[in-house]
PDB file of C-alpha atoms in Angstrom:
ATOM      1  CA  MET A   1      74.668  38.820 143.627  1.00 72.00           C
ATOM      2  CA  ARG A   2      75.736  38.071 147.173  1.00 85.00           C
ATOM      3  CA  ILE A   3      78.449  39.994 148.972  1.00 89.00           C
ATOM      4  CA  LEU A   4      80.428  39.141 152.090  1.00 91.00           C
ATOM      5  CA  ARG A   5      81.971  42.080 153.952  1.00 92.00           C
ATOM      6  CA  TYR A   6      84.882  41.805 156.370  1.00 93.00           C
ATOM      7  CA  ASP A   7      87.380  44.123 158.079  1.00 94.00           C
ATOM      8  CA  GLY A   8      90.345  43.253 155.843  1.00 93.00           C
ATOM      9  CA  ARG A   9      92.349  41.320 158.436  1.00 95.00           C
ATOM     10  CA  PHE A  10      93.809  37.870 157.804  1.00 96.00           C
ATOM     11  CA  GLU A  11      92.067  36.397 160.853  1.00 96.00           C
ATOM     12  CA  SER A  12      88.747  37.673 159.511  1.00 96.00           C
ATOM     13  CA  LEU A  13      89.379  36.096 156.108  1.00 96.00           C
ATOM     14  CA  LEU A  14      90.131  32.756 157.772  1.00 97.00           C
ATOM     15  CA  THR A  15      86.782  33.046 159.555  1.00 96.00           C
ATOM     16  CA  LEU A  16      85.075  33.801 156.262  1.00 95.00           C
ATOM     17  CA  LEU A  17      86.627  31.224 153.909  1.00 96.00           C
ATOM     18  CA  PRO A  18      84.544  28.189 155.001  1.00 95.00           C
ATOM     19  CA  GLN A  19      81.396  30.281 154.479  1.00 93.00           C
ATOM     20  CA  TRP A  20      82.278  31.441 150.971  1.00 92.00           C
ATOM     21  CA  GLU A  21      80.459  29.983 147.985  1.00 89.00           C
ATOM     22  CA  ARG A  22      81.479  30.273 144.342  1.00 85.00           C
ATOM     23  CA  GLY A  23      79.983  33.377 142.776  1.00 84.00           C
ATOM     24  CA  GLU A  24      79.990  35.411 145.977  1.00 88.00           C
ATOM     25  CA  ARG A  25      82.104  38.550 146.189  1.00 91.00           C
ATOM     26  CA  ILE A  26      84.242  39.286 149.219  1.00 92.00           C
ATOM     27  CA  ILE A  27      84.802  42.981 149.861  1.00 90.00           C
ATOM     28  CA  PRO A  28      86.920  44.439 152.682  1.00 90.00           C
ATOM     29  CA  ASP A  29      85.909  47.558 154.566  1.00 85.00           C
ATOM     30  CA  GLY A  30      86.670  50.604 152.479  1.00 72.00           C
ATOM     31  CA  GLY A  31      86.127  48.639 149.288  1.00 62.00           C
ATOM     32  CA  GLY A  32      83.212  50.901 148.390  1.00 57.00           C
ATOM     33  CA  PRO A  33      79.488  50.320 148.017  1.00 57.00           C
ATOM     34  CA  VAL A  34      78.012  48.018 145.398  1.00 56.00           C
ATOM     35  CA  ALA A  35      74.967  49.647 143.840  1.00 51.00           C
ATOM     36  CA  PHE A  36      73.087  46.894 142.036  1.00 54.00           C
ATOM     37  CA  LEU A  37      69.517  45.722 142.344  1.00 50.00           C
ATOM     38  CA  GLY A  38      69.161  42.375 144.013  1.00 60.00           C
ATOM     39  CA  VAL A  39      72.439  42.575 145.946  1.00 72.00           C
ATOM     40  CA  MET A  40      72.405  40.658 149.214  1.00 84.00           C
ATOM     41  CA  GLU A  41      75.120  41.802 151.605  1.00 85.00           C
ATOM     42  CA  ARG A  42      76.252  40.065 154.777  1.00 87.00           C
ATOM     43  CA  ARG A  43      79.017  41.010 157.177  1.00 90.00           C
ATOM     44  CA  VAL A  44      81.353  38.402 158.669  1.00 92.00           C
ATOM     45  CA  GLU A  45      83.118  39.320 161.903  1.00 93.00           C
ATOM     46  CA  ALA A  46      86.420  37.797 162.969  1.00 93.00           C
ATOM     47  CA  ASN A  47      86.069  34.759 165.182  1.00 95.00           C
ATOM     48  CA  PRO A  48      89.381  33.543 166.685  1.00 96.00           C
ATOM     49  CA  ILE A  49      88.046  30.015 167.280  1.00 97.00           C
ATOM     50  CA  GLU A  50      86.747  29.621 163.722  1.00 97.00           C
ATOM     51  CA  ALA A  51      89.926  31.189 162.296  1.00 97.00           C
ATOM     52  CA  ALA A  52      92.038  28.715 164.266  1.00 97.00           C
ATOM     53  CA  GLU A  53      89.909  25.849 162.969  1.00 97.00           C
ATOM     54  CA  THR A  54      90.391  27.027 159.364  1.00 97.00           C
ATOM     55  CA  THR A  55      94.136  27.264 159.964  1.00 97.00           C
ATOM     56  CA  ARG A  56      94.200  23.741 161.396  1.00 98.00           C
ATOM     57  CA  THR A  57      92.239  22.419 158.417  1.00 97.00           C
ATOM     58  CA  LEU A  58      94.538  24.098 155.910  1.00 97.00           C
ATOM     59  CA  ARG A  59      97.648  22.764 157.609  1.00 97.00           C
ATOM     60  CA  GLU A  60      96.271  19.245 157.934  1.00 97.00           C
ATOM     61  CA  ARG A  61      94.892  18.989 154.392  1.00 97.00           C
ATOM     62  CA  GLY A  62      97.411  21.112 152.514  1.00 96.00           C
ATOM     63  CA  GLY A  63     100.475  21.144 154.734  1.00 97.00           C
ATOM     64  CA  GLU A  64     102.490  24.090 155.995  1.00 97.00           C
ATOM     65  CA  THR A  65     103.654  24.981 152.475  1.00 97.00           C
ATOM     66  CA  LEU A  66     100.156  25.630 151.114  1.00 97.00           C
ATOM     67  CA  PHE A  67      99.105  27.498 154.249  1.00 98.00           C
ATOM     68  CA  ARG A  68     102.128  29.767 153.825  1.00 97.00           C
ATOM     69  CA  LEU A  69     101.293  30.189 150.139  1.00 98.00           C
ATOM     70  CA  LEU A  70      97.757  31.320 151.022  1.00 98.00           C
ATOM     71  CA  ARG A  71      99.101  33.749 153.631  1.00 98.00           C
ATOM     72  CA  TYR A  72     101.620  35.250 151.206  1.00 98.00           C
ATOM     73  CA  ALA A  73      98.864  35.656 148.609  1.00 98.00           C
ATOM     74  CA  PHE A  74      96.606  37.450 151.088  1.00 98.00           C
ATOM     75  CA  PHE A  75      99.292  39.958 152.031  1.00 98.00           C
ATOM     76  CA  SER A  76      99.902  40.784 148.375  1.00 97.00           C
ATOM     77  CA  GLU A  77      96.875  43.105 148.729  1.00 96.00           C
ATOM     78  CA  LEU A  78      96.155  42.667 145.022  1.00 96.00           C
ATOM     79  CA  PRO A  79      92.605  43.248 143.729  1.00 93.00           C
ATOM     80  CA  GLY A  80      90.382  40.181 143.673  1.00 91.00           C
ATOM     81  CA  ARG A  81      92.578  38.239 146.096  1.00 95.00           C
ATOM     82  CA  GLU A  82      89.686  37.189 148.359  1.00 96.00           C
ATOM     83  CA  GLU A  83      87.673  35.284 145.741  1.00 95.00           C
ATOM     84  CA  ALA A  84      90.862  33.621 144.471  1.00 97.00           C
ATOM     85  CA  LEU A  85      91.720  32.534 148.003  1.00 97.00           C
ATOM     86  CA  GLY A  86      88.178  31.193 148.445  1.00 96.00           C
ATOM     87  CA  GLU A  87      88.622  28.981 145.391  1.00 97.00           C
ATOM     88  CA  PHE A  88      92.101  27.981 146.555  1.00 98.00           C
ATOM     89  CA  TYR A  89      90.736  27.008 149.994  1.00 97.00           C
ATOM     90  CA  GLN A  90      88.136  24.783 148.355  1.00 97.00           C
ATOM     91  CA  ALA A  91      90.851  23.244 146.166  1.00 97.00           C
ATOM     92  CA  VAL A  92      92.858  22.361 149.292  1.00 98.00           C
ATOM     93  CA  LEU A  93      89.805  20.641 150.773  1.00 97.00           C
ATOM     94  CA  ARG A  94      89.319  18.684 147.554  1.00 97.00           C
ATOM     95  CA  PHE A  95      92.868  17.939 146.406  1.00 97.00           C
ATOM     96  CA  GLY A  96      94.929  18.279 149.591  1.00 97.00           C
ATOM     97  CA  ARG A  97      98.646  18.878 149.125  1.00 97.00           C
ATOM     98  CA  GLU A  98      98.276  18.776 145.327  1.00 97.00           C
ATOM     99  CA  ALA A  99      95.942  21.806 145.251  1.00 97.00           C
ATOM    100  CA  ASP A 100      98.542  24.266 143.964  1.00 97.00           C
ATOM    101  CA  ARG A 101      99.095  22.104 140.866  1.00 96.00           C
ATOM    102  CA  HIS A 102      95.535  22.406 139.598  1.00 97.00           C
ATOM    103  CA  TYR A 103      96.088  25.202 137.131  1.00 96.00           C
ATOM    104  CA  GLU A 104      92.738  24.551 135.489  1.00 96.00           C
ATOM    105  CA  LEU A 105      91.275  26.524 138.407  1.00 97.00           C
ATOM    106  CA  PRO A 106      91.666  30.304 137.934  1.00 96.00           C
ATOM    107  CA  GLY A 107      91.706  30.888 141.687  1.00 97.00           C
ATOM    108  CA  VAL A 108      94.643  28.531 142.126  1.00 98.00           C
ATOM    109  CA  VAL A 109      96.615  30.201 139.325  1.00 98.00           C
ATOM    110  CA  LYS A 110      95.980  33.656 140.784  1.00 98.00           C
ATOM    111  CA  THR A 111      96.789  32.575 144.341  1.00 98.00           C
ATOM    112  CA  VAL A 112     100.120  31.065 143.303  1.00 98.00           C
ATOM    113  CA  GLU A 113     101.029  34.183 141.295  1.00 98.00           C
ATOM    114  CA  MET A 114     100.107  36.554 144.145  1.00 98.00           C
ATOM    115  CA  ALA A 115     102.159  34.493 146.603  1.00 98.00           C
ATOM    116  CA  LYS A 116     105.168  34.581 144.268  1.00 98.00           C
ATOM    117  CA  ARG A 117     104.996  38.358 143.974  1.00 97.00           C
ATOM    118  CA  THR A 118     104.839  38.784 147.746  1.00 98.00           C
ATOM    119  CA  GLY A 119     107.659  36.293 148.200  1.00 97.00           C
ATOM    120  CA  ARG A 120     109.899  38.200 145.790  1.00 95.00           C
ATOM    121  CA  ASP A 121     109.198  41.420 147.674  1.00 96.00           C
ATOM    122  CA  VAL A 122     110.038  39.761 151.006  1.00 97.00           C
ATOM    123  CA  HIS A 123     113.262  38.297 149.629  1.00 95.00           C
ATOM    124  CA  ARG A 124     114.451  41.598 148.207  1.00 93.00           C
ATOM    125  CA  TRP A 125     113.678  43.672 151.291  1.00 95.00           C
ATOM    126  CA  LYS A 126     115.502  41.198 153.536  1.00 94.00           C
ATOM    127  CA  GLY A 127     118.607  42.259 151.655  1.00 92.00           C
ATOM    128  CA  PHE A 128     117.795  45.885 150.877  1.00 91.00           C
ATOM    129  CA  LEU A 129     116.435  47.070 154.232  1.00 94.00           C
ATOM    130  CA  ARG A 130     118.864  49.467 155.954  1.00 93.00           C
ATOM    131  CA  PHE A 131     118.763  50.378 159.642  1.00 94.00           C
ATOM    132  CA  ARG A 132     119.710  53.826 160.909  1.00 94.00           C
ATOM    133  CA  LEU A 133     120.399  54.710 164.545  1.00 94.00           C
ATOM    134  CA  LEU A 134     117.973  57.279 165.911  1.00 94.00           C
ATOM    135  CA  GLY A 135     118.689  59.843 168.582  1.00 93.00           C
ATOM    136  CA  ASP A 136     116.800  57.753 171.166  1.00 92.00           C
ATOM    137  CA  GLY A 137     118.899  54.632 170.470  1.00 93.00           C
ATOM    138  CA  VAL A 138     116.373  52.770 168.297  1.00 94.00           C
ATOM    139  CA  PHE A 139     117.552  51.233 165.025  1.00 95.00           C
ATOM    140  CA  TYR A 140     115.121  52.493 162.399  1.00 96.00           C
ATOM    141  CA  ALA A 141     114.459  51.101 158.905  1.00 95.00           C
ATOM    142  CA  PRO A 142     111.979  52.933 156.646  1.00 95.00           C
ATOM    143  CA  PHE A 143     110.785  51.389 153.380  1.00 95.00           C
ATOM    144  CA  GLU A 144     107.913  51.414 150.859  1.00 95.00           C
ATOM    145  CA  PRO A 145     107.151  47.863 149.699  1.00 95.00           C
ATOM    146  CA  ASP A 146     104.776  47.000 146.866  1.00 95.00           C
ATOM    147  CA  HIS A 147     103.051  44.424 149.050  1.00 97.00           C
ATOM    148  CA  ASN A 148     102.327  44.205 152.767  1.00 97.00           C
ATOM    149  CA  VAL A 149     105.507  42.327 153.697  1.00 97.00           C
ATOM    150  CA  LEU A 150     106.004  43.846 157.157  1.00 97.00           C
ATOM    151  CA  PRO A 151     104.781  40.734 159.080  1.00 96.00           C
ATOM    152  CA  PHE A 152     107.298  38.520 157.265  1.00 97.00           C
ATOM    153  CA  LEU A 153     110.211  40.914 157.686  1.00 96.00           C
ATOM    154  CA  THR A 154     109.352  41.328 161.359  1.00 95.00           C
ATOM    155  CA  ALA A 155     109.670  37.591 161.938  1.00 93.00           C
ATOM    156  CA  HIS A 156     112.959  37.555 160.023  1.00 94.00           C
ATOM    157  CA  PHE A 157     114.620  40.390 161.950  1.00 95.00           C
ATOM    158  CA  ARG A 158     113.234  39.302 165.297  1.00 93.00           C
ATOM    159  CA  LYS A 159     115.266  36.109 165.003  1.00 92.00           C
ATOM    160  CA  ARG A 160     118.417  37.981 164.044  1.00 92.00           C
ATOM    161  CA  LEU A 161     118.133  41.200 166.039  1.00 91.00           C
ATOM    162  CA  GLY A 162     115.956  40.153 168.944  1.00 85.00           C
ATOM    163  CA  ASP A 163     118.400  41.589 171.489  1.00 90.00           C
ATOM    164  CA  GLN A 164     118.231  45.058 169.882  1.00 93.00           C
ATOM    165  CA  GLU A 165     115.551  47.725 169.954  1.00 96.00           C
ATOM    166  CA  TRP A 166     114.446  48.414 166.402  1.00 96.00           C
ATOM    167  CA  MET A 167     111.593  49.695 164.256  1.00 96.00           C
ATOM    168  CA  VAL A 168     110.728  48.686 160.702  1.00 97.00           C
ATOM    169  CA  HIS A 169     108.428  51.333 159.233  1.00 96.00           C
ATOM    170  CA  ASP A 170     106.219  50.754 156.185  1.00 97.00           C
ATOM    171  CA  LEU A 171     105.808  54.356 155.032  1.00 95.00           C
ATOM    172  CA  LYS A 172     103.374  53.418 152.290  1.00 94.00           C
ATOM    173  CA  ARG A 173     100.844  51.933 154.747  1.00 95.00           C
ATOM    174  CA  SER A 174     101.818  54.020 157.799  1.00 95.00           C
ATOM    175  CA  ILE A 175     102.405  50.899 159.900  1.00 96.00           C
ATOM    176  CA  ALA A 176     105.485  50.207 162.017  1.00 97.00           C
ATOM    177  CA  ALA A 177     106.752  47.128 163.849  1.00 96.00           C
ATOM    178  CA  LEU A 178     108.695  47.873 167.039  1.00 95.00           C
ATOM    179  CA  CYS A 179     110.875  45.247 168.715  1.00 95.00           C
ATOM    180  CA  ARG A 180     111.779  45.749 172.361  1.00 93.00           C
ATOM    181  CA  GLU A 181     113.293  43.065 174.596  1.00 89.00           C
ATOM    182  CA  GLY A 182     112.512  40.423 171.983  1.00 87.00           C
ATOM    183  CA  ARG A 183     108.816  41.275 171.789  1.00 92.00           C
ATOM    184  CA  VAL A 184     107.207  42.875 168.738  1.00 94.00           C
ATOM    185  CA  GLY A 185     104.213  45.198 168.546  1.00 95.00           C
ATOM    186  CA  TYR A 186     102.562  47.052 165.690  1.00 95.00           C
ATOM    187  CA  ALA A 187     101.268  50.617 165.548  1.00 95.00           C
ATOM    188  CA  ARG A 188     100.080  53.184 163.037  1.00 95.00           C
ATOM    189  CA  VAL A 189     102.854  55.730 162.537  1.00 94.00           C
ATOM    190  CA  GLU A 190     102.495  58.592 160.062  1.00 93.00           C
ATOM    191  CA  ALA A 191     105.777  59.649 158.469  1.00 88.00           C
ATOM    192  CA  PRO A 192     106.740  63.333 158.245  1.00 86.00           C
ATOM    193  CA  GLY A 193     106.976  64.852 154.785  1.00 88.00           C
ATOM    194  CA  TRP A 194     110.772  65.109 154.706  1.00 85.00           C
ATOM    195  CA  LEU A 195     111.106  61.377 155.416  1.00 86.00           C
ATOM    196  CA  LEU A 196     108.809  60.483 152.531  1.00 85.00           C
ATOM    197  CA  ARG A 197     110.993  62.564 150.221  1.00 85.00           C
ATOM    198  CA  SER A 198     114.321  61.208 151.479  1.00 83.00           C
ATOM    199  CA  PRO A 199     115.562  59.508 154.689  1.00 85.00           C
ATOM    200  CA  SER A 200     119.066  60.953 154.302  1.00 85.00           C
ATOM    201  CA  LEU A 201     120.930  62.720 157.092  1.00 83.00           C
ATOM    202  CA  ARG A 202     121.009  66.038 155.253  1.00 82.00           C
ATOM    203  CA  ASP A 203     117.181  66.221 155.187  1.00 84.00           C
ATOM    204  CA  ALA A 204     116.590  65.093 158.772  1.00 87.00           C
ATOM    205  CA  PRO A 205     115.859  67.595 161.573  1.00 87.00           C
ATOM    206  CA  ASP A 206     118.456  68.024 164.301  1.00 88.00           C
ATOM    207  CA  GLY A 207     118.435  65.191 166.829  1.00 88.00           C
ATOM    208  CA  PHE A 208     116.408  62.762 164.719  1.00 91.00           C
ATOM    209  CA  TYR A 209     119.437  60.556 164.040  1.00 91.00           C
ATOM    210  CA  ALA A 210     122.139  59.750 166.588  1.00 93.00           C
ATOM    211  CA  GLU A 211     125.364  61.752 166.426  1.00 89.00           C
ATOM    212  CA  GLU A 212     127.438  58.694 165.491  1.00 91.00           C
ATOM    213  CA  GLU A 213     125.076  57.719 162.646  1.00 91.00           C
ATOM    214  CA  GLU A 214     126.861  59.943 160.134  1.00 87.00           C
ATOM    215  CA  ARG A 215     130.197  58.303 160.952  1.00 89.00           C
ATOM    216  CA  PHE A 216     128.769  54.797 160.482  1.00 89.00           C
ATOM    217  CA  GLN A 217     127.115  55.797 157.212  1.00 88.00           C
ATOM    218  CA  ASP A 218     130.368  57.229 155.887  1.00 87.00           C
ATOM    219  CA  LEU A 219     132.142  53.987 156.756  1.00 88.00           C
ATOM    220  CA  TRP A 220     129.541  51.895 154.944  1.00 86.00           C
ATOM    221  CA  LYS A 221     129.497  54.150 151.878  1.00 85.00           C
ATOM    222  CA  GLY A 222     133.281  54.221 151.794  1.00 86.00           C
ATOM    223  CA  PHE A 223     133.422  50.424 151.963  1.00 87.00           C
ATOM    224  CA  PHE A 224     130.857  50.143 149.197  1.00 84.00           C
ATOM    225  CA  ARG A 225     132.852  52.462 146.943  1.00 84.00           C
ATOM    226  CA  SER A 226     136.238  50.921 147.768  1.00 87.00           C
ATOM    227  CA  ILE A 227     135.199  47.386 146.722  1.00 86.00           C
ATOM    228  CA  ALA A 228     133.633  48.572 143.462  1.00 82.00           C
ATOM    229  CA  ILE A 229     135.601  47.908 140.264  1.00 85.00           C
ATOM    230  CA  GLU A 230     135.124  50.989 138.101  1.00 83.00           C
ATOM    231  CA  SER A 231     135.993  49.228 134.842  1.00 85.00           C
ATOM    232  CA  ARG A 232     133.302  46.597 135.448  1.00 87.00           C
ATOM    233  CA  LYS A 233     130.499  49.008 136.326  1.00 83.00           C
ATOM    234  CA  ASN A 234     127.263  47.938 134.629  1.00 84.00           C
ATOM    235  CA  LEU A 235     124.375  50.183 135.667  1.00 80.00           C
ATOM    236  CA  LYS A 236     121.869  48.366 133.460  1.00 85.00           C
ATOM    237  CA  LEU A 237     122.625  45.045 135.153  1.00 84.00           C
ATOM    238  CA  GLN A 238     122.626  46.741 138.556  1.00 79.00           C
ATOM    239  CA  ARG A 239     119.131  48.117 137.972  1.00 80.00           C
ATOM    240  CA  GLN A 240     118.001  44.634 136.938  1.00 81.00           C
ATOM    241  CA  PHE A 241     118.994  43.166 140.299  1.00 80.00           C
ATOM    242  CA  MET A 242     118.378  46.342 142.289  1.00 79.00           C
ATOM    243  CA  PRO A 243     115.434  48.281 140.772  1.00 80.00           C
ATOM    244  CA  LYS A 244     115.422  52.025 141.391  1.00 81.00           C
ATOM    245  CA  LYS A 245     112.380  51.800 143.668  1.00 82.00           C
ATOM    246  CA  TYR A 246     114.601  50.040 146.240  1.00 83.00           C
ATOM    247  CA  GLN A 247     117.517  52.455 145.937  1.00 83.00           C
ATOM    248  CA  LYS A 248     115.809  55.359 147.700  1.00 85.00           C
ATOM    249  CA  TYR A 249     116.442  53.721 151.087  1.00 86.00           C
ATOM    250  CA  LEU A 250     119.888  52.259 150.381  1.00 85.00           C
ATOM    251  CA  LEU A 251     122.562  54.148 152.295  1.00 83.00           C
ATOM    252  CA  GLU A 252     125.253  53.137 149.827  1.00 81.00           C
ATOM    253  CA  LYS A 253     123.391  54.797 146.957  1.00 78.00           C
ATOM    254  CA  GLU A 254     123.550  58.196 148.651  1.00 73.00           C
ATOM    255  CA  GLU A 255     126.463  60.463 147.858  1.00 61.00           C
ATOM    256  CA  LEU A 256     129.463  60.139 150.153  1.00 47.00           C
ATOM    257  CA  PRO A 257     131.041  63.438 151.242  1.00 49.00           C
ATOM    258  CA  GLY A 258     134.568  63.719 149.881  1.00 46.00           C
ATOM    259  CA  ALA A 259     136.161  63.055 146.531  1.00 38.00           C
ATOM    260  CA  SER A 260     137.610  59.626 147.176  1.00 41.00           C
ATOM    261  CA  PRO A 261     136.792  56.386 149.052  1.00 37.00           C
ATOM    262  CA  ALA A 262     139.921  56.783 151.124  1.00 37.00           C
ATOM    263  CA  LYS A 263     138.836  60.169 152.370  1.00 39.00           C
ATOM    264  CA  GLY A 264     135.465  58.803 153.419  1.00 37.00           C
ATOM    265  CA  LEU A 265     137.059  55.908 155.290  1.00 34.00           C
ATOM    266  CA  LYS A 266     139.544  58.165 157.069  1.00 36.00           C
ATOM    267  CA  ARG A 267     136.780  60.478 158.177  1.00 33.00           C
ATOM    268  CA  GLY A 268     134.790  57.549 159.515  1.00 34.00           C
ATOM    269  CA  PHE A 269     137.620  56.314 161.750  1.00 30.00           C
ATOM    270  CA  GLU A 270     138.349  59.653 163.321  1.00 34.00           C
ATOM    271  CA  GLY A 271     137.309  59.939 166.943  1.00 29.00           C
TER     272      GLY A 271
END
């Protein structure tokens, strides 16, 4: 058995793909040792020039759609993704833009499925992500996605909120994207325990959220309740389109102080 080790980054995988041969295992750092007799292990370091060449080849032979499909599949972080992507890369070299239709190849089937799962996660979080105004003026959006969708959401919100200062924080992976003056950077940010339990105002320490944040949240919750039609409430259907794992970070799913929507709205408009 032959093993290729890499640091787990997408650029490193692009460096590695042209070197991969069928039957080889690709294991990222932290993937654990492989204790078998006869194992030959080799480490592949990221090479920006080689990674760029692999990207160019994928885009020329498979088009932008298949390159995006491969990227989505990689960021799914599902087990066995590397070998599947190796087989998919070879299919692109052989079949070009028709590679994703060759379902007789297990690597192609798995790559397409992984990309779909990441794509669904990206689509849902584009709609379910909620920003909160922090005490220092930064708009903050915590979330816990199934897949590593932060790079895709960052590109999405940079186009729409590039003139604002914001942070999208993947609590599950302890990685945050910070946008300032239209430029985005990434950093490891560990979340405090209370935030992992609930991001609500009542659990936050004093000064964490801006003073006006409570007023804006009451307005949004009041609007959400006022447009709801009680007689048509269907919680089963709601959970189908909005699974409970997304509801933890939805402001409108938190309880609104007050007994009626009108009261919440009135409170929100008070100076």
